Amino acid sequence: MRNKTLSLILVLFAIQVNAQTARDIFQPSTPITWLGLDFTEARFIGDRERLGSHSDVLHLMEAINQLVINEPTKYDVAAAIKRPKVETAINVTSNHNAQLDVSELLSDQAKDYQRLRPSDIQQIISDYNFEGVSGIGLMFNVEAFSKPDESASIWVTFINLDTKEVLWTQRMLGKPGGFGLRNFWGRSVYSIINDIKKKEFEVWRKRNS
């Protein structure tokens, strides 16, 4: 009987640990893991000349992901979500992005700038391999880098990594700038992180209070 009781306690504890909700995102004591930028459904609009090869696109995706890690003071994900620090596991997105057919990511269609819905983000997450990372993860799902619009469209997504459930996702826009493809589009990521830090995280918290 004692063993059965202990087993039940352990099961209930496991359920409690995995039962992450949207409210947990806004509890400063809840650890969050930064997973990096996902390009599964991304479209690079109107920049075929500079993204002319498979390797050019792969290099850009990896370079932007690494930029956030290499310049943590500027790309301060932890401060944006009101944490003293975040764990990092960008290998999750880097490994996933490396398997994409990048020929499908190049576009000349203006409509590709705004075409995804929360259900599309959930589908992306459902197909991910989180490589043993657990808890709550934060991923940026790139919808488009549009040169004609001079804007990036990115879904900011919090995930229950144990169940692959999207806890919260919000489309945001970022203004690019600077020299070179990496810095140009990296600036848009910085812009979004800064907007989350200054205003959006508090707005989201109030919606979930």
PDB file of C-alpha atoms in Angstrom:
ATOM      1  CA  MET A   1       0.000   0.000   0.000  1.00  0.00           C
ATOM      2  CA  ARG A   2       2.854   2.309   0.913  1.00  0.00           C
ATOM      3  CA  ASN A   3       4.519   1.683  -2.462  1.00  0.00           C
ATOM      4  CA  LYS A   4       1.276   2.425  -4.288  1.00  0.00           C
ATOM      5  CA  THR A   5       0.871   5.672  -2.364  1.00  0.00           C
ATOM      6  CA  LEU A   6       4.442   6.678  -3.178  1.00  0.00           C
ATOM      7  CA  SER A   7       3.904   5.866  -6.849  1.00  0.00           C
ATOM      8  CA  LEU A   8       0.740   7.979  -6.925  1.00  0.00           C
ATOM      9  CA  ILE A   9       2.585  10.909  -5.350  1.00  0.00           C
ATOM     10  CA  LEU A  10       5.349  10.646  -7.941  1.00  0.00           C
ATOM     11  CA  VAL A  11       2.822  10.549 -10.794  1.00  0.00           C
ATOM     12  CA  LEU A  12       0.971  13.578  -9.448  1.00  0.00           C
ATOM     13  CA  PHE A  13       4.289  15.394  -9.027  1.00  0.00           C
ATOM     14  CA  ALA A  14       5.240  14.642 -12.641  1.00  0.00           C
ATOM     15  CA  ILE A  15       1.891  15.948 -13.856  1.00  0.00           C
ATOM     16  CA  GLN A  16       2.330  19.092 -11.776  1.00  0.00           C
ATOM     17  CA  VAL A  17       5.828  19.694 -13.184  1.00  0.00           C
ATOM     18  CA  ASN A  18       4.645  19.331 -16.772  1.00  0.00           C
ATOM     19  CA  ALA A  19       1.433  21.297 -16.337  1.00  0.00           C
ATOM     20  CA  GLN A  20       2.882  24.559 -17.604  1.00  0.00           C
ATOM     21  CA  THR A  21       0.364  27.273 -18.435  1.00  0.00           C
ATOM     22  CA  ALA A  22       0.497  30.698 -20.056  1.00  0.00           C
ATOM     23  CA  ARG A  23       0.514  32.284 -16.606  1.00  0.00           C
ATOM     24  CA  ASP A  24       3.785  30.549 -15.778  1.00  0.00           C
ATOM     25  CA  ILE A  25       5.463  32.623 -18.498  1.00  0.00           C
ATOM     26  CA  PHE A  26       4.899  35.721 -16.404  1.00  0.00           C
ATOM     27  CA  GLN A  27       6.158  34.291 -13.118  1.00  0.00           C
ATOM     28  CA  PRO A  28       9.767  35.506 -12.689  1.00  0.00           C
ATOM     29  CA  SER A  29      10.645  32.295 -10.849  1.00  0.00           C
ATOM     30  CA  THR A  30       9.729  30.101 -13.850  1.00  0.00           C
ATOM     31  CA  PRO A  31      12.853  29.192 -15.858  1.00  0.00           C
ATOM     32  CA  ILE A  32      12.703  29.865 -19.603  1.00  0.00           C
ATOM     33  CA  THR A  33      15.007  28.459 -22.276  1.00  0.00           C
ATOM     34  CA  TRP A  34      15.861  30.535 -25.339  1.00  0.00           C
ATOM     35  CA  LEU A  35      15.604  28.276 -28.395  1.00  0.00           C
ATOM     36  CA  GLY A  36      16.550  30.762 -31.103  1.00  0.00           C
ATOM     37  CA  LEU A  37      14.970  31.615 -34.447  1.00  0.00           C
ATOM     38  CA  ASP A  38      12.964  29.096 -36.422  1.00  0.00           C
ATOM     39  CA  PHE A  39      12.691  29.491 -40.223  1.00  0.00           C
ATOM     40  CA  THR A  40      10.347  26.586 -41.038  1.00  0.00           C
ATOM     41  CA  GLU A  41       7.731  28.773 -42.742  1.00  0.00           C
ATOM     42  CA  ALA A  42       9.875  31.853 -43.317  1.00  0.00           C
ATOM     43  CA  ARG A  43       9.884  33.749 -46.589  1.00  0.00           C
ATOM     44  CA  PHE A  44      12.719  35.974 -47.754  1.00  0.00           C
ATOM     45  CA  ILE A  45      10.855  38.441 -49.941  1.00  0.00           C
ATOM     46  CA  GLY A  46      12.477  40.445 -52.704  1.00  0.00           C
ATOM     47  CA  ASP A  47      16.155  39.796 -52.013  1.00  0.00           C
ATOM     48  CA  ARG A  48      17.054  37.007 -54.424  1.00  0.00           C
ATOM     49  CA  GLU A  49      20.221  38.692 -55.676  1.00  0.00           C
ATOM     50  CA  ARG A  50      21.912  38.514 -52.286  1.00  0.00           C
ATOM     51  CA  LEU A  51      20.343  35.194 -51.326  1.00  0.00           C
ATOM     52  CA  GLY A  52      21.109  33.402 -54.534  1.00  0.00           C
ATOM     53  CA  SER A  53      22.365  30.096 -53.228  1.00  0.00           C
ATOM     54  CA  HIS A  54      21.422  27.383 -50.775  1.00  0.00           C
ATOM     55  CA  SER A  55      24.505  28.119 -48.681  1.00  0.00           C
ATOM     56  CA  ASP A  56      23.743  31.885 -48.572  1.00  0.00           C
ATOM     57  CA  VAL A  57      20.359  31.242 -46.951  1.00  0.00           C
ATOM     58  CA  LEU A  58      21.684  28.633 -44.517  1.00  0.00           C
ATOM     59  CA  HIS A  59      24.523  30.938 -43.520  1.00  0.00           C
ATOM     60  CA  LEU A  60      22.152  33.845 -42.882  1.00  0.00           C
ATOM     61  CA  MET A  61      19.836  31.757 -40.686  1.00  0.00           C
ATOM     62  CA  GLU A  62      22.717  30.430 -38.629  1.00  0.00           C
ATOM     63  CA  ALA A  63      24.480  33.805 -38.425  1.00  0.00           C
ATOM     64  CA  ILE A  64      21.420  35.591 -37.027  1.00  0.00           C
ATOM     65  CA  ASN A  65      20.825  32.823 -34.505  1.00  0.00           C
ATOM     66  CA  GLN A  66      24.426  33.044 -33.379  1.00  0.00           C
ATOM     67  CA  LEU A  67      24.334  36.847 -33.258  1.00  0.00           C
ATOM     68  CA  VAL A  68      21.854  36.763 -30.370  1.00  0.00           C
ATOM     69  CA  ILE A  69      24.202  34.478 -28.445  1.00  0.00           C
ATOM     70  CA  ASN A  70      27.378  36.400 -29.288  1.00  0.00           C
ATOM     71  CA  GLU A  71      25.974  39.791 -28.241  1.00  0.00           C
ATOM     72  CA  PRO A  72      23.868  39.036 -25.127  1.00  0.00           C
ATOM     73  CA  THR A  73      24.044  42.593 -23.789  1.00  0.00           C
ATOM     74  CA  LYS A  74      22.472  43.987 -26.942  1.00  0.00           C
ATOM     75  CA  TYR A  75      20.120  41.089 -27.661  1.00  0.00           C
ATOM     76  CA  ASP A  76      19.047  40.772 -24.030  1.00  0.00           C
ATOM     77  CA  VAL A  77      16.326  38.125 -24.162  1.00  0.00           C
ATOM     78  CA  ALA A  78      16.388  37.656 -20.378  1.00  0.00           C
ATOM     79  CA  ALA A  79      15.726  41.333 -19.652  1.00  0.00           C
ATOM     80  CA  ALA A  80      12.934  41.401 -22.248  1.00  0.00           C
ATOM     81  CA  ILE A  81      11.009  38.672 -20.410  1.00  0.00           C
ATOM     82  CA  LYS A  82      11.907  39.970 -16.949  1.00  0.00           C
ATOM     83  CA  ARG A  83      14.338  37.228 -15.993  1.00  0.00           C
ATOM     84  CA  PRO A  84      17.793  37.528 -14.425  1.00  0.00           C
ATOM     85  CA  LYS A  85      18.964  34.974 -16.980  1.00  0.00           C
ATOM     86  CA  VAL A  86      17.730  32.432 -19.518  1.00  0.00           C
ATOM     87  CA  GLU A  87      19.130  29.072 -20.459  1.00  0.00           C
ATOM     88  CA  THR A  88      20.039  28.675 -24.122  1.00  0.00           C
ATOM     89  CA  ALA A  89      19.501  25.754 -26.490  1.00  0.00           C
ATOM     90  CA  ILE A  90      19.763  27.221 -29.981  1.00  0.00           C
ATOM     91  CA  ASN A  91      20.954  23.851 -31.224  1.00  0.00           C
ATOM     92  CA  VAL A  92      17.245  22.980 -31.312  1.00  0.00           C
ATOM     93  CA  THR A  93      16.468  25.537 -34.028  1.00  0.00           C
ATOM     94  CA  SER A  94      19.893  25.403 -35.680  1.00  0.00           C
ATOM     95  CA  ASN A  95      19.611  21.668 -36.293  1.00  0.00           C
ATOM     96  CA  HIS A  96      16.027  22.025 -37.512  1.00  0.00           C
ATOM     97  CA  ASN A  97      16.807  24.945 -39.839  1.00  0.00           C
ATOM     98  CA  ALA A  98      19.711  23.059 -41.378  1.00  0.00           C
ATOM     99  CA  GLN A  99      17.281  20.419 -42.679  1.00  0.00           C
ATOM    100  CA  LEU A 100      14.971  22.863 -44.486  1.00  0.00           C
ATOM    101  CA  ASP A 101      14.579  23.078 -48.252  1.00  0.00           C
ATOM    102  CA  VAL A 102      15.706  26.683 -48.503  1.00  0.00           C
ATOM    103  CA  SER A 103      14.588  26.987 -52.133  1.00  0.00           C
ATOM    104  CA  GLU A 104      11.053  27.180 -50.772  1.00  0.00           C
ATOM    105  CA  LEU A 105      11.929  30.137 -48.559  1.00  0.00           C
ATOM    106  CA  LEU A 106      12.645  32.613 -51.382  1.00  0.00           C
ATOM    107  CA  SER A 107       9.645  34.640 -52.542  1.00  0.00           C
ATOM    108  CA  ASP A 108       8.607  37.631 -54.632  1.00  0.00           C
ATOM    109  CA  GLN A 109       5.035  37.621 -53.335  1.00  0.00           C
ATOM    110  CA  ALA A 110       3.972  40.542 -51.131  1.00  0.00           C
ATOM    111  CA  LYS A 111       1.185  38.389 -49.641  1.00  0.00           C
ATOM    112  CA  ASP A 112       3.789  36.147 -47.993  1.00  0.00           C
ATOM    113  CA  TYR A 113       4.574  38.925 -45.547  1.00  0.00           C
ATOM    114  CA  GLN A 114       1.434  38.224 -43.526  1.00  0.00           C
ATOM    115  CA  ARG A 115      -0.018  34.761 -44.035  1.00  0.00           C
ATOM    116  CA  LEU A 116       0.522  32.693 -40.872  1.00  0.00           C
ATOM    117  CA  ARG A 117      -1.953  32.093 -38.069  1.00  0.00           C
ATOM    118  CA  PRO A 118      -1.488  30.763 -34.516  1.00  0.00           C
ATOM    119  CA  SER A 119      -2.577  27.331 -35.773  1.00  0.00           C
ATOM    120  CA  ASP A 120       0.348  27.388 -38.221  1.00  0.00           C
ATOM    121  CA  ILE A 121       2.756  28.125 -35.390  1.00  0.00           C
ATOM    122  CA  GLN A 122       1.331  25.213 -33.417  1.00  0.00           C
ATOM    123  CA  GLN A 123       1.907  22.937 -36.404  1.00  0.00           C
ATOM    124  CA  ILE A 124       5.529  24.047 -36.662  1.00  0.00           C
ATOM    125  CA  ILE A 125       6.051  23.325 -32.968  1.00  0.00           C
ATOM    126  CA  SER A 126       4.339  19.942 -33.191  1.00  0.00           C
ATOM    127  CA  ASP A 127       6.911  18.805 -35.760  1.00  0.00           C
ATOM    128  CA  TYR A 128       9.935  19.888 -33.699  1.00  0.00           C
ATOM    129  CA  ASN A 129      12.530  17.760 -31.967  1.00  0.00           C
ATOM    130  CA  PHE A 130      13.381  19.533 -28.717  1.00  0.00           C
ATOM    131  CA  GLU A 131      16.316  17.198 -28.097  1.00  0.00           C
ATOM    132  CA  GLY A 132      15.525  16.514 -24.443  1.00  0.00           C
ATOM    133  CA  VAL A 133      15.064  20.153 -23.398  1.00  0.00           C
ATOM    134  CA  SER A 134      12.127  20.512 -21.003  1.00  0.00           C
ATOM    135  CA  GLY A 135      10.106  23.200 -19.238  1.00  0.00           C
ATOM    136  CA  ILE A 136       9.104  26.382 -21.050  1.00  0.00           C
ATOM    137  CA  GLY A 137      10.933  27.481 -24.182  1.00  0.00           C
ATOM    138  CA  LEU A 138      10.934  30.753 -26.092  1.00  0.00           C
ATOM    139  CA  MET A 139      11.274  30.629 -29.869  1.00  0.00           C
ATOM    140  CA  PHE A 140      11.049  33.302 -32.558  1.00  0.00           C
ATOM    141  CA  ASN A 141       9.208  31.874 -35.581  1.00  0.00           C
ATOM    142  CA  VAL A 142      10.152  33.973 -38.587  1.00  0.00           C
ATOM    143  CA  GLU A 143       7.240  34.604 -40.959  1.00  0.00           C
ATOM    144  CA  ALA A 144       9.030  36.914 -43.389  1.00  0.00           C
ATOM    145  CA  PHE A 145      12.031  39.114 -43.978  1.00  0.00           C
ATOM    146  CA  SER A 146      10.593  41.540 -46.521  1.00  0.00           C
ATOM    147  CA  LYS A 147      13.049  43.794 -48.312  1.00  0.00           C
ATOM    148  CA  PRO A 148      10.302  45.810 -50.110  1.00  0.00           C
ATOM    149  CA  ASP A 149       8.567  46.506 -46.792  1.00  0.00           C
ATOM    150  CA  GLU A 150      11.867  46.904 -44.941  1.00  0.00           C
ATOM    151  CA  SER A 151      10.333  44.899 -42.129  1.00  0.00           C
ATOM    152  CA  ALA A 152      10.543  41.511 -40.462  1.00  0.00           C
ATOM    153  CA  SER A 153       7.456  39.637 -39.342  1.00  0.00           C
ATOM    154  CA  ILE A 154       8.175  37.298 -36.431  1.00  0.00           C
ATOM    155  CA  TRP A 155       5.949  35.265 -34.101  1.00  0.00           C
ATOM    156  CA  VAL A 156       7.163  35.350 -30.490  1.00  0.00           C
ATOM    157  CA  THR A 157       6.269  31.918 -29.156  1.00  0.00           C
ATOM    158  CA  PHE A 158       6.358  30.389 -25.676  1.00  0.00           C
ATOM    159  CA  ILE A 159       6.161  26.595 -25.629  1.00  0.00           C
ATOM    160  CA  ASN A 160       5.541  23.818 -23.135  1.00  0.00           C
ATOM    161  CA  LEU A 161       8.450  21.710 -24.299  1.00  0.00           C
ATOM    162  CA  ASP A 162       7.173  18.574 -22.580  1.00  0.00           C
ATOM    163  CA  THR A 163       3.864  18.548 -24.471  1.00  0.00           C
ATOM    164  CA  LYS A 164       4.761  20.649 -27.557  1.00  0.00           C
ATOM    165  CA  GLU A 165       1.862  22.953 -26.708  1.00  0.00           C
ATOM    166  CA  VAL A 166       2.074  26.620 -27.694  1.00  0.00           C
ATOM    167  CA  LEU A 167       1.329  28.549 -24.509  1.00  0.00           C
ATOM    168  CA  TRP A 168       1.467  32.005 -26.075  1.00  0.00           C
ATOM    169  CA  THR A 169       2.318  33.353 -29.504  1.00  0.00           C
ATOM    170  CA  GLN A 170       2.185  36.900 -30.794  1.00  0.00           C
ATOM    171  CA  ARG A 171       3.065  38.349 -34.191  1.00  0.00           C
ATOM    172  CA  MET A 172       5.460  41.277 -34.025  1.00  0.00           C
ATOM    173  CA  LEU A 173       7.191  43.487 -36.577  1.00  0.00           C
ATOM    174  CA  GLY A 174      10.798  44.626 -36.495  1.00  0.00           C
ATOM    175  CA  LYS A 175      12.650  47.305 -38.441  1.00  0.00           C
ATOM    176  CA  PRO A 176      15.926  46.140 -40.021  1.00  0.00           C
ATOM    177  CA  GLY A 177      19.017  48.253 -40.599  1.00  0.00           C
ATOM    178  CA  GLY A 178      22.786  48.206 -40.932  1.00  0.00           C
ATOM    179  CA  PHE A 179      25.392  46.869 -43.342  1.00  0.00           C
ATOM    180  CA  GLY A 180      25.477  43.254 -44.469  1.00  0.00           C
ATOM    181  CA  LEU A 181      22.639  40.752 -44.462  1.00  0.00           C
ATOM    182  CA  ARG A 182      23.317  39.482 -40.957  1.00  0.00           C
ATOM    183  CA  ASN A 183      23.386  42.919 -39.351  1.00  0.00           C
ATOM    184  CA  PHE A 184      20.515  44.221 -41.485  1.00  0.00           C
ATOM    185  CA  TRP A 185      18.047  41.537 -40.419  1.00  0.00           C
ATOM    186  CA  GLY A 186      19.628  41.105 -37.015  1.00  0.00           C
ATOM    187  CA  ARG A 187      18.582  44.665 -36.297  1.00  0.00           C
ATOM    188  CA  SER A 188      14.930  43.647 -36.734  1.00  0.00           C
ATOM    189  CA  VAL A 189      15.369  40.925 -34.111  1.00  0.00           C
ATOM    190  CA  TYR A 190      16.918  43.471 -31.760  1.00  0.00           C
ATOM    191  CA  SER A 191      13.977  45.808 -32.389  1.00  0.00           C
ATOM    192  CA  ILE A 192      11.472  43.134 -31.411  1.00  0.00           C
ATOM    193  CA  ILE A 193      13.392  42.126 -28.282  1.00  0.00           C
ATOM    194  CA  ASN A 194      13.552  45.799 -27.287  1.00  0.00           C
ATOM    195  CA  ASP A 195       9.809  46.295 -27.858  1.00  0.00           C
ATOM    196  CA  ILE A 196       9.060  43.259 -25.677  1.00  0.00           C
ATOM    197  CA  LYS A 197      11.292  44.672 -22.950  1.00  0.00           C
ATOM    198  CA  LYS A 198       9.845  48.181 -23.048  1.00  0.00           C
ATOM    199  CA  LYS A 199       6.138  47.399 -23.339  1.00  0.00           C
ATOM    200  CA  GLU A 200       4.826  44.184 -24.800  1.00  0.00           C
ATOM    201  CA  PHE A 201       5.738  41.720 -22.053  1.00  0.00           C
ATOM    202  CA  GLU A 202       3.779  43.758 -19.524  1.00  0.00           C
ATOM    203  CA  VAL A 203       0.819  43.983 -21.919  1.00  0.00           C
ATOM    204  CA  TRP A 204       0.858  40.204 -22.340  1.00  0.00           C
ATOM    205  CA  ARG A 205       1.124  39.683 -18.596  1.00  0.00           C
ATOM    206  CA  LYS A 206      -1.995  41.766 -17.966  1.00  0.00           C
ATOM    207  CA  ARG A 207      -3.905  39.753 -20.558  1.00  0.00           C
ATOM    208  CA  ASN A 208      -3.001  36.574 -18.700  1.00  0.00           C
ATOM    209  CA  SER A 209      -3.512  37.842 -15.147  1.00  0.00           C
TER     210      SER A 209
END
